[in-house]
Coordinates of C-alpha atoms (C1' of nucleotides) in Angstrom, one line a residue:
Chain A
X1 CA -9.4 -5.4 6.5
X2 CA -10.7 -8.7 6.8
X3 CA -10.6 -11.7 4.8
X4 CA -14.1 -11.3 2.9
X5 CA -13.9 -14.9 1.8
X6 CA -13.0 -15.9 5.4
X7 CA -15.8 -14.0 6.9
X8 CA -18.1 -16.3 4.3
X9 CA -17.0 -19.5 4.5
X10 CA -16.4 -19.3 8.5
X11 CA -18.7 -16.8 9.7
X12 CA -19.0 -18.5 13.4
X13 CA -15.1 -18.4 13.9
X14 CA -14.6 -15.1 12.6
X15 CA -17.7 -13.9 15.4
X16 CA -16.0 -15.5 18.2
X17 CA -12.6 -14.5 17.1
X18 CA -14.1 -10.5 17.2
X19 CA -15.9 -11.2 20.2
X20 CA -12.5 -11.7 22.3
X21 CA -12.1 -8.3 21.6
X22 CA -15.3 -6.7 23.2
X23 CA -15.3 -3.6 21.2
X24 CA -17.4 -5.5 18.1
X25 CA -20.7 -5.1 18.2
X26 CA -22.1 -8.8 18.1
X27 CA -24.9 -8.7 14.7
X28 CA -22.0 -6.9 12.8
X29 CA -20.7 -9.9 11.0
X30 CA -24.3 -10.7 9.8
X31 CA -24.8 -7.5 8.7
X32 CA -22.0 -7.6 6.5
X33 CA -22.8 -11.0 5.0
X34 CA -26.0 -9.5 4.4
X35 CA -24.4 -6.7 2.6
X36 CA -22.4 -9.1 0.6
X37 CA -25.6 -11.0 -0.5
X38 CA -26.9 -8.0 -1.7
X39 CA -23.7 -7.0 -3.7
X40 CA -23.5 -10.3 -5.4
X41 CA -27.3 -9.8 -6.4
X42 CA -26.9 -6.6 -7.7
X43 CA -23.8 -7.1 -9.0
X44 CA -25.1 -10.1 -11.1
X45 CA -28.2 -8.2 -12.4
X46 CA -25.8 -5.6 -13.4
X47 CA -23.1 -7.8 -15.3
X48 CA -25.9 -9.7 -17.0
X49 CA -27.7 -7.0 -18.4
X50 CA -24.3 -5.5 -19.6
X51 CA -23.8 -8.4 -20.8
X52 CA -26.5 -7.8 -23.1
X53 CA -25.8 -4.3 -24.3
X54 CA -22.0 -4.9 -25.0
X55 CA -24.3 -7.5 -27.8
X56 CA -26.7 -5.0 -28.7
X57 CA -23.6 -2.6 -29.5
X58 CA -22.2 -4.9 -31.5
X59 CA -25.2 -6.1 -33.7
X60 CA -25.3 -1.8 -34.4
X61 CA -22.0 -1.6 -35.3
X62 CA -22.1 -4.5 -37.9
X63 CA -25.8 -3.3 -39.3
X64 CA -23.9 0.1 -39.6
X65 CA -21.1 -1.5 -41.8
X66 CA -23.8 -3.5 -43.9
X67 CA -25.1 0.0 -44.9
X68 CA -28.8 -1.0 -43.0
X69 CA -30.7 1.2 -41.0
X70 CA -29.8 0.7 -37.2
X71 CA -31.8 3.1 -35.8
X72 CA -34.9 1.0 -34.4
X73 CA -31.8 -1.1 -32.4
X74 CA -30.2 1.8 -31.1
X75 CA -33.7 2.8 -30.1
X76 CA -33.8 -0.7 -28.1
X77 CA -30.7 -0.1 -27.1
X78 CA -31.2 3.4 -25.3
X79 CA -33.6 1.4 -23.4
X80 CA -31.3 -1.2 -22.5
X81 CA -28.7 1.5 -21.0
X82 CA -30.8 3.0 -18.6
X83 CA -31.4 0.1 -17.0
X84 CA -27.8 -1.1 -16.7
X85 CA -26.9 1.9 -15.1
X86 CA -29.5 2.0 -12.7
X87 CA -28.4 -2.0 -11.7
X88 CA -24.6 -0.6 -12.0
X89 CA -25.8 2.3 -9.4
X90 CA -27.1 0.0 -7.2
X91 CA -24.3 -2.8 -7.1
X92 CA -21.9 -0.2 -6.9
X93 CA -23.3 0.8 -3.6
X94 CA -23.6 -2.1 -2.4
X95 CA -20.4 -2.6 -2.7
X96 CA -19.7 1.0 -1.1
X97 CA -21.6 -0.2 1.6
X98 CA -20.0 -3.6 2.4
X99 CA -16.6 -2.3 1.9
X100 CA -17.5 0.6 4.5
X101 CA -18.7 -2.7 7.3
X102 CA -15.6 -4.4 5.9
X103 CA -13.4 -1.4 6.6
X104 CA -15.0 -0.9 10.3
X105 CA -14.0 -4.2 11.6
X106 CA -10.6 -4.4 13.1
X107 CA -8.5 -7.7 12.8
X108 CA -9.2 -10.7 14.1
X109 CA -7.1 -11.5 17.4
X110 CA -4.3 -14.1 17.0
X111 CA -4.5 -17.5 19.7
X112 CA -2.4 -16.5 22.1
X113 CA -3.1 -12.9 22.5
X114 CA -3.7 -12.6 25.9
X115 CA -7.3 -12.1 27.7
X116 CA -5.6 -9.8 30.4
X117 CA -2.0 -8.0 30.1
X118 CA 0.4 -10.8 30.8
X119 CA 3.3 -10.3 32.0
X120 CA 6.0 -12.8 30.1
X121 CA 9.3 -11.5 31.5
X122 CA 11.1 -9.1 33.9
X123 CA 14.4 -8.3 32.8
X124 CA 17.0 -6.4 35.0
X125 CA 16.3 -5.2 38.6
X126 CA 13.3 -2.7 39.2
X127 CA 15.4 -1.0 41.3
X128 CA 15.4 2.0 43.7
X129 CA 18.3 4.0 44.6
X130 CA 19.6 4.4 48.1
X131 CA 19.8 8.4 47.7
X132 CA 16.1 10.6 46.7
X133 CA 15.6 9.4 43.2
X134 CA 15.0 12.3 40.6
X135 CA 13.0 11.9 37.9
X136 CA 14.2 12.3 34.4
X137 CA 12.9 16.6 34.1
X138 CA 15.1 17.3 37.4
X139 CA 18.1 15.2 36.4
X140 CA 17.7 16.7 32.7
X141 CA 17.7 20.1 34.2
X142 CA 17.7 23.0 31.4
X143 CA 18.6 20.0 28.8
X144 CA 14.8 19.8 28.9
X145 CA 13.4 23.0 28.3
X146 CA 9.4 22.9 28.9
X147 CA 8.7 26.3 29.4
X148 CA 10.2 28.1 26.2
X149 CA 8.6 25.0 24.5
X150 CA 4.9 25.5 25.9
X151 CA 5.5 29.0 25.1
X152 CA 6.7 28.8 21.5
X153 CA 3.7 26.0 20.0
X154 CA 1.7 25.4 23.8
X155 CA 2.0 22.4 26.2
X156 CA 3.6 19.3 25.5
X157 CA 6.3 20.6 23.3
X158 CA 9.8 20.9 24.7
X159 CA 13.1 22.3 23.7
X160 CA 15.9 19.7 23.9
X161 CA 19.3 21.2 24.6
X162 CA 23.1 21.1 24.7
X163 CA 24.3 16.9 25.8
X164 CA 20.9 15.7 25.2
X165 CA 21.1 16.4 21.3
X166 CA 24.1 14.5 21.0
X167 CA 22.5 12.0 23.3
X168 CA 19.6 11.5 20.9
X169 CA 21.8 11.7 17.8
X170 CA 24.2 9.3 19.1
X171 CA 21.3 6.8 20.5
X172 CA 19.5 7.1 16.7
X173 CA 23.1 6.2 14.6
X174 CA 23.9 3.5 17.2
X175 CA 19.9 2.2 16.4
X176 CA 20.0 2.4 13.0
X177 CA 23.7 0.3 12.9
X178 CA 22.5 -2.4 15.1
X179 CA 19.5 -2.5 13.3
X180 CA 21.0 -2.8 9.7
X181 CA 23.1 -5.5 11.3
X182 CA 19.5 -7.1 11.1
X183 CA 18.8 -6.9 7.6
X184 CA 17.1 -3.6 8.4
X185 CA 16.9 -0.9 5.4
X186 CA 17.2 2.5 7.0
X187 CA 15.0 4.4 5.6
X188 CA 13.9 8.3 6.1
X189 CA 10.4 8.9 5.2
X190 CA 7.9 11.5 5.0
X191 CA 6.0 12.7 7.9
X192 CA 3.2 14.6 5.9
X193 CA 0.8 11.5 4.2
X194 CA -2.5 11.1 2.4
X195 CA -5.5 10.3 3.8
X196 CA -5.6 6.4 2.2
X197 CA -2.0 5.7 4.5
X198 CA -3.7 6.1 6.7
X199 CA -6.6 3.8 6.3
X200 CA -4.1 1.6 5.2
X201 CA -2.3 1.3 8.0
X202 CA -5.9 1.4 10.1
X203 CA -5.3 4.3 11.8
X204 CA -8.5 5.7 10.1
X205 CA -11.2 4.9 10.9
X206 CA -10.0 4.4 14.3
X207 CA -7.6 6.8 16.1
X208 CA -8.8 10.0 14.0
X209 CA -8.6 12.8 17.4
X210 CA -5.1 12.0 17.7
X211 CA -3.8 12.9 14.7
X212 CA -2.7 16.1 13.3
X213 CA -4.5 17.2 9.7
X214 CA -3.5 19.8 7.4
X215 CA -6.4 21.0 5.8
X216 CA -5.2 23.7 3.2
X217 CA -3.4 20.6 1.8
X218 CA -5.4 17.4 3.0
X219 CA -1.9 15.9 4.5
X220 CA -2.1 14.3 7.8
X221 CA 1.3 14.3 10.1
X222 CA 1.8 10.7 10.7
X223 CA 2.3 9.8 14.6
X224 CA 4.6 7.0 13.2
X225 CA 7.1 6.2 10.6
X226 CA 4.7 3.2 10.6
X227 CA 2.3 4.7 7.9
X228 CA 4.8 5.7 5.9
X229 CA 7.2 1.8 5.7
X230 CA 3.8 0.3 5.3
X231 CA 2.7 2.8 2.2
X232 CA 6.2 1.8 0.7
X233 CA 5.2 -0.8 -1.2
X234 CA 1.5 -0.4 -1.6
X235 CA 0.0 -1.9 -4.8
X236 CA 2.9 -4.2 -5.2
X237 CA 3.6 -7.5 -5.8
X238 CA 6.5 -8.2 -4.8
X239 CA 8.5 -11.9 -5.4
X240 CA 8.6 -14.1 -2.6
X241 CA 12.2 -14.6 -3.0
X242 CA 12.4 -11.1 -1.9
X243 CA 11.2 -11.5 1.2
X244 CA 11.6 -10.6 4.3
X245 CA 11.6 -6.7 3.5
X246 CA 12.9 -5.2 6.6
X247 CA 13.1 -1.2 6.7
X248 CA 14.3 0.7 10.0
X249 CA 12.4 4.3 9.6
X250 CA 13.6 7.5 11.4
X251 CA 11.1 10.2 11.6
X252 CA 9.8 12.5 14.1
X253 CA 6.2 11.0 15.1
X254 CA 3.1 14.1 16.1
X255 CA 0.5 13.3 18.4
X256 CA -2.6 15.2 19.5
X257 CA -2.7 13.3 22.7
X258 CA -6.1 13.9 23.0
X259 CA -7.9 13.2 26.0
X260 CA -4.8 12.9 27.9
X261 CA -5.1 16.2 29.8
X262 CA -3.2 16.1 33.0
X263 CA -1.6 12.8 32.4
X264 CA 1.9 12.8 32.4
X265 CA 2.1 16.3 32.1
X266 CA 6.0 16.5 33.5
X267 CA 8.7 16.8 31.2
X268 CA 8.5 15.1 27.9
X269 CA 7.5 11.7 28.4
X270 CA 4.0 12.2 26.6
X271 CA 4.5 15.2 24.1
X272 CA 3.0 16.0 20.3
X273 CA 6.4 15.8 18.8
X274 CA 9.2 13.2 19.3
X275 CA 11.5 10.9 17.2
X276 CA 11.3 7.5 17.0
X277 CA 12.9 4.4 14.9
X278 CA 10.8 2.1 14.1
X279 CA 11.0 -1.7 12.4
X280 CA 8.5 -2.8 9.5
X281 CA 8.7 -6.4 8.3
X282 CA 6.6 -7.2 5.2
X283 CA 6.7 -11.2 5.0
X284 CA 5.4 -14.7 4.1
X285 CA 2.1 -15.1 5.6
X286 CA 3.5 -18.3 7.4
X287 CA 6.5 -16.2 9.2
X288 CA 4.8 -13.0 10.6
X289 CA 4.6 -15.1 13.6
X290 CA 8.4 -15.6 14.3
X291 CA 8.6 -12.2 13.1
X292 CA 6.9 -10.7 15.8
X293 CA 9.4 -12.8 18.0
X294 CA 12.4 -11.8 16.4
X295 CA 11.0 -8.0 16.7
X296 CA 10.2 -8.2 20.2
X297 CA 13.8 -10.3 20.6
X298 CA 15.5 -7.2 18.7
X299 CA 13.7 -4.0 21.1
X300 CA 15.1 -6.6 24.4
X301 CA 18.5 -6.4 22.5
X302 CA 18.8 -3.3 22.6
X303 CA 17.1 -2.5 26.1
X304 CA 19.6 -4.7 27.2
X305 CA 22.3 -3.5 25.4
X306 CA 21.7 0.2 26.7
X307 CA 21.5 -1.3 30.5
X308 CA 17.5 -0.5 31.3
X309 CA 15.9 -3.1 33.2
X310 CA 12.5 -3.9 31.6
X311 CA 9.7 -6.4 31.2
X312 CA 7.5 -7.4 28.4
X313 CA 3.7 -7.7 28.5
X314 CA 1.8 -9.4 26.4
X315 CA -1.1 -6.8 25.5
X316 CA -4.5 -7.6 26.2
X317 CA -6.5 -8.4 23.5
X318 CA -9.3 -5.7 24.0
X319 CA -6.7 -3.3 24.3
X320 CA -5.3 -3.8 20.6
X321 CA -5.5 -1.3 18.2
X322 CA -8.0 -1.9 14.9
X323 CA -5.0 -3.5 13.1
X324 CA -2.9 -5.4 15.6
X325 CA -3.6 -9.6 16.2
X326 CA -1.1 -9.4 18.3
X327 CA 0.8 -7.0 20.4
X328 CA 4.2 -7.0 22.5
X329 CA 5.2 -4.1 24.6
X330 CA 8.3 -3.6 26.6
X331 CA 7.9 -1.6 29.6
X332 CA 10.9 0.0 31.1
X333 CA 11.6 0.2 34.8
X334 CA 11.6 4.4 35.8
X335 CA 13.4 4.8 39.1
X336 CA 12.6 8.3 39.0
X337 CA 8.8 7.0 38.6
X338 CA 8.9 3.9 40.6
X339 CA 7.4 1.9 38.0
X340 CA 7.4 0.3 34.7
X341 CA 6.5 2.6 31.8
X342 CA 5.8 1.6 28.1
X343 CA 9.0 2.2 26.1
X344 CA 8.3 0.1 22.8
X345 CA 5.6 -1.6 21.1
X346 CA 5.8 -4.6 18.6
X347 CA 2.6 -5.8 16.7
X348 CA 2.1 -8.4 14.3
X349 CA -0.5 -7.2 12.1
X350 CA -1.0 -10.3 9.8
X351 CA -2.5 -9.4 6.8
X352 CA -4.9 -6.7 7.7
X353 CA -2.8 -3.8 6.3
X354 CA -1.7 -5.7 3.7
X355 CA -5.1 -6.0 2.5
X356 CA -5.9 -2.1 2.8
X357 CA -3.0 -1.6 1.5
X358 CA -3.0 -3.8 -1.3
X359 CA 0.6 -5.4 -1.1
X360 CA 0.7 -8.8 -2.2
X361 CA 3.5 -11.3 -2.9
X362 CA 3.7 -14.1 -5.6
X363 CA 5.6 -17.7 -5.5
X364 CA 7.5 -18.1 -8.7
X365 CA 4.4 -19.5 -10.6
X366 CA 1.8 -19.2 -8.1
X367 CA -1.1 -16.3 -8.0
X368 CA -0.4 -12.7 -6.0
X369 CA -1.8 -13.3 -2.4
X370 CA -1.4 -11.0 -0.3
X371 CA 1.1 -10.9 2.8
X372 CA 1.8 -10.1 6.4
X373 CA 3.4 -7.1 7.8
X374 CA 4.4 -6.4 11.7
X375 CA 5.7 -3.0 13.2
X376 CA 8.2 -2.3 16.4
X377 CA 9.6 0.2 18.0
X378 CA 13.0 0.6 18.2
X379 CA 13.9 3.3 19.6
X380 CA 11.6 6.2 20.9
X381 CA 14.2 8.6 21.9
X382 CA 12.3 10.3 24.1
X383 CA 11.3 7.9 26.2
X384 CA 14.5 6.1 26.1
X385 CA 16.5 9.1 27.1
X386 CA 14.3 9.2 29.8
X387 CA 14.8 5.7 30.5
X388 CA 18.7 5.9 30.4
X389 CA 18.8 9.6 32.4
X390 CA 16.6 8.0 35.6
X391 CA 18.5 4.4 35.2
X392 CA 22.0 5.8 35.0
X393 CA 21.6 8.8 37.8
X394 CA 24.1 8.6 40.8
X395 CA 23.7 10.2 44.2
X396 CA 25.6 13.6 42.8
X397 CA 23.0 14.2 40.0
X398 CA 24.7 13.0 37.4
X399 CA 24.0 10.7 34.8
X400 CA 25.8 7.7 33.7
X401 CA 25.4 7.3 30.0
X402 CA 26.1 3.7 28.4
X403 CA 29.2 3.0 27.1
X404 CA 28.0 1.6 23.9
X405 CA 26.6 4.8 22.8
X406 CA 30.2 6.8 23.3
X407 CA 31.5 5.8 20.1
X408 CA 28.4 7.5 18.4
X409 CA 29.2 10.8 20.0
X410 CA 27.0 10.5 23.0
X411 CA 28.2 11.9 26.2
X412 CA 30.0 9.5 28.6
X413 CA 27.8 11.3 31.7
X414 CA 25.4 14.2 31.9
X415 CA 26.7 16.5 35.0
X416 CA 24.0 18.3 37.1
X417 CA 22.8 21.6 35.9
X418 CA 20.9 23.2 38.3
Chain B
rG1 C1' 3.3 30.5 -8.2
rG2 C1' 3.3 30.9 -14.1
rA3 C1' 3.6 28.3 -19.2
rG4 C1' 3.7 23.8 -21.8
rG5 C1' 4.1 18.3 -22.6
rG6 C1' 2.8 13.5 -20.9
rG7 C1' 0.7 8.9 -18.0
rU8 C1' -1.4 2.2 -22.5
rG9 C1' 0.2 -4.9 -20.3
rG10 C1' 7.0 -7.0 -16.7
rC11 C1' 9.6 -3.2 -20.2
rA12 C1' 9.5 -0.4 -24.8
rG13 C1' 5.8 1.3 -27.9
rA14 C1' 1.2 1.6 -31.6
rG15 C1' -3.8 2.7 -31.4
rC16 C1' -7.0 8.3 -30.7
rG17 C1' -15.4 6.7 -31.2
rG18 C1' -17.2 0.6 -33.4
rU19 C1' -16.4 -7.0 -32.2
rU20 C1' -9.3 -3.7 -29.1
rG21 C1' -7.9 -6.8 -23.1
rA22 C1' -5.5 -3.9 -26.6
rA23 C1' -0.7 -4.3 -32.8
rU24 C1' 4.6 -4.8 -32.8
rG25 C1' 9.3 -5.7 -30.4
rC26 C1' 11.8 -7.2 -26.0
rG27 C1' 11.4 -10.1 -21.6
rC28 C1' 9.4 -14.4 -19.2
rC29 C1' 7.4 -19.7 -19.3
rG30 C1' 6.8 -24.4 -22.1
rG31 C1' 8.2 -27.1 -26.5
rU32 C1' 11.0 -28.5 -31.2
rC33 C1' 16.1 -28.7 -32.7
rU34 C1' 21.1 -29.5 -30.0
rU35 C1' 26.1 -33.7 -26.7
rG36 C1' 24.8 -29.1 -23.9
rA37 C1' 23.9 -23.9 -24.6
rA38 C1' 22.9 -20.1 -27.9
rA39 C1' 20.4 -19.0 -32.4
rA40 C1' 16.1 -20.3 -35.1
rC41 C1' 11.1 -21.9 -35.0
rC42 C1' 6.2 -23.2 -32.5
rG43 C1' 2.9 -22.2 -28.4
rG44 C1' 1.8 -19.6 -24.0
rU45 C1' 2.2 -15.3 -20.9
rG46 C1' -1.6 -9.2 -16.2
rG47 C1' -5.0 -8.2 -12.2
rG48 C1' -9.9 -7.6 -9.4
rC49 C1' -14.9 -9.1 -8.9
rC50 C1' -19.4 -12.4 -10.0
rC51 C1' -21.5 -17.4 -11.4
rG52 C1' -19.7 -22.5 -11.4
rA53 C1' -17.7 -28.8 -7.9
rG54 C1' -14.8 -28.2 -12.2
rA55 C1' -14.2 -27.3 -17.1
rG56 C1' -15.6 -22.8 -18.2
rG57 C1' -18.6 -18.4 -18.7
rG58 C1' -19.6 -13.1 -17.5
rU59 C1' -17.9 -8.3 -16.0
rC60 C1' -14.5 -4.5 -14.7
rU61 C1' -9.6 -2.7 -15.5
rC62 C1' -5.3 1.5 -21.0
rG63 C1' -3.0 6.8 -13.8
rC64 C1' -7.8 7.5 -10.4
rG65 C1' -13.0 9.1 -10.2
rG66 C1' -17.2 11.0 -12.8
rG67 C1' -19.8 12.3 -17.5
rU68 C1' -21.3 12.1 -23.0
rU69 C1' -22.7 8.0 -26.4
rC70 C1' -26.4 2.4 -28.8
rG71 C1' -21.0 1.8 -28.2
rA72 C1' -15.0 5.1 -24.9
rA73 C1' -8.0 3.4 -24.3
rU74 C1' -10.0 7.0 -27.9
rC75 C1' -14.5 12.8 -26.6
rC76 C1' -15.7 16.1 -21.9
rC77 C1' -15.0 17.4 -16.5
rG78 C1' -12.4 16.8 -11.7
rC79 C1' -8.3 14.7 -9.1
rC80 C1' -3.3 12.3 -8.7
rC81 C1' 1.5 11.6 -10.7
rC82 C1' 5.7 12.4 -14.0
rC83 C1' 8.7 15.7 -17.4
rU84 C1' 10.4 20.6 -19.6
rC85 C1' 11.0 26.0 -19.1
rC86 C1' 10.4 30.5 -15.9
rG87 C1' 9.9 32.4 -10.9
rC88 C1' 10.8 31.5 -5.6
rC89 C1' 13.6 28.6 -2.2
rA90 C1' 16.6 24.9 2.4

RNA sequence: GGAGGGGUGGCAGAGCGGUUGAAUGCGCCGGUCUUGAAAACCGGUGGGCCCGAGAGGGUCUCGCGGGUUCGAAUCCCGCCCCCUCCGCCA
């Protein structure tokens, strides 16, 4: 949600800013200053002639205690009722309808969010081995089991067996260390939300066909432990000393993926259920920016750390989601795919959740205002498994593992199973 | 799933149809006193929206949303949440 304030005093900058996105349609800004006019019309008829009748139900109350006949003003005053609720009708749909325009716009694109995908770094060698590179499904072998997957819940869903459990277990404790070495509170959320989470987090209106809904009990199965950190402190206002609030979430994440059909369709590289770490960061409005860096500088840690040559792109600003100013991805290099795949995503969300969301922060005398939040991946175990199997296969088959994950009771190597 | 109780300001806790945005206590902020601190005393102390340059004014807010009424924290309906007991259960 956008500034309203922001969007009246600076209508012009807030157009072009939405027009380097390209998915705003160009009269919408005026339409919703229109809609604000029209609020703050109603809204003062309304409040005026309540005004009056919170008067009129006081002058009855006192003629009542004097022992004199009211009737002929509660008569008047009858009157007087209808018509404040009428005006109250009418501002409060107003307001329904600005807050609906307000709601539909999606967040205004920071400076140097890139026109095209940019490519800021490589890291590592995209590299090719000199023996028939296997992709992650073949070098998995049974590990991976699509088939009793796809037959137990449909496509996209996979068993994950033997090494490759301890593998993901090990890569999620190792994660959740380095990341608490960060100030990062692990945290273990629910997967099942409310609807408003997901408006919060601007998911809705936006990105409604890929998410799972529960109908017989209106809960939505959030496709990131994203909804969930941001929802933690919804409503708050929290002290500025406290800040940063840095949580590291574990979850499993569900996606409908649809519209995907036929992409990526081997192994589990795009499937409805996977586990992911994630980073949230609520913080000082003036920070969120070298938050985002430190985020993006944390998923490079650990790519690095776990030996994956990679690259970072700096997303292109019509490709951000609704509630994104910014957004980082790292892409890592897949020998078994011959290219660069995305692997994590880091986006600094300023204050647009924050507003839905209602979490504000308050200097030690100073008013609640609110704050800026940012998200990063950092781990999706899938994906890095994958990333880590097609990186670390040798000419045999196998698969070395990296070291730094041993000690979290990962497997040293996966052998070949037919 | 069944039966009951409850949600009031930062916290505790009154009010249960009439000038109550809400007693009282605690906390917090400022002041007096003090060498300093404590105690005591005095004053202040939620948030949103609208108008206004500001001072200030108006309005909403007693879990959330509707309704009844001239008037609702108080009455009615729906929803959410918390607690107790029973049942079921990882």
């Amino acid at each position: 949600m956008l500034d309203l304030r922001l969007i009246r005093s600076d209508p012009d900058a807030v157009k072009a800013a939405l027009a380097r996105r390209g998915d705003v349609d160009a009269g919408a800004v005026d339409a919703l200053l229109a809609l604000d006019a029209e609020r703050r019309e109603a809204t003062e008829a309304a409040e005026t002639l309540r005004a009056q009748q919170k008067q009129d139900a006081r002058a009855v109350a006192a003629a009542q205690k004097a022992g004199e006949d009211a009737s002929a003003a509660i008569a008047a005053a009858r009157e007087l009722a209808e018509q404040v609720k009428a005006r109250a009708a009418q501002a409060a749909e107003a307001d329904r309808a600005l807050q609906g325009a307000l709601a539909a716009l999606p967040n205004l694109p920071d400076p140097t969010a890139a026109p095209a995908d940019e490519v800021v770094r490589e890291v590592g060698e995209a590299w090719i081995p000199d023996f028939p590179a296997q992709d992650h499904l073949a070098l998995a072998g049974p590990r991976v089991d699509m088939e009793r997957g796809a037959r137990l819940s449909g496509s996209r869903f996979a068993y994950l067996r033997g090494d490759l459990v301890f593998l993901e277990l090990a890569l999620v404790q190792w994660t959740l260390r380095t990341l608490a070495g960060h100030g990062f509170e692990p945290v273990i959320p629910p997967v099942l939300v409310r609807e408003e989470a997901l408006y919060g987090t601007g998911f809705l209106p936006d990105t409604e066909q890929q998410i799972y809904h529960l109908p017989a009990d209106d809960l939505y199965l959030a496709g990131t432990s994203e909804v969930a950190l941001a929802s933690m402190h919804a409503g708050e206002v929290l002290a500025a000393e406290d800040l940063p609030l840095r949580y590291a979430g574990f979850s499993p994440c569900f996606r409908r993926e649809a519209g995907t059909a036929g992409r990526d369709t081997r192994g589990i590289f795009r499937v409805h259920q996977f586990d992911k770490v994630e980073m949230f960061s609520f913080v000082h409005p003036g920070e969120s920016q070298a938050e985002h860096e430190r985020l993006l500088a944390i998923e490079e840690e650990l790519l690095t750390a776990l030996g994956v040559p990679y690259r970072v792109v700096n997303i292109a600003v019509d490709d951000l989601g609704a509630s994104a100013a910014k957004k980082y991805d790292c892409e890592a290099w897949l020998p078994g795919q011959a290219q660069y795949r995305e692997l994590t995503s880091t986006s600094n969300t300023t204050d647009f959740q924050a507003r839905r969301l209602n979490v504000r922060f308050r200097e030690a005398k100073g008013k609640p205002a609110v704050l800026h939040t940012l998200n990063g991946t950092a781990v999706a175990v899938g994906r890095t498994m994958i990333a880590l199997m097609e990186n670390g296969q040798q000419a045999d088959g196998s698969v070395v593992l990296p070291e730094v994950l041993v000690p979290f009771g990962a497997p040293a190597r996966l052998e070949p199973l037919g």
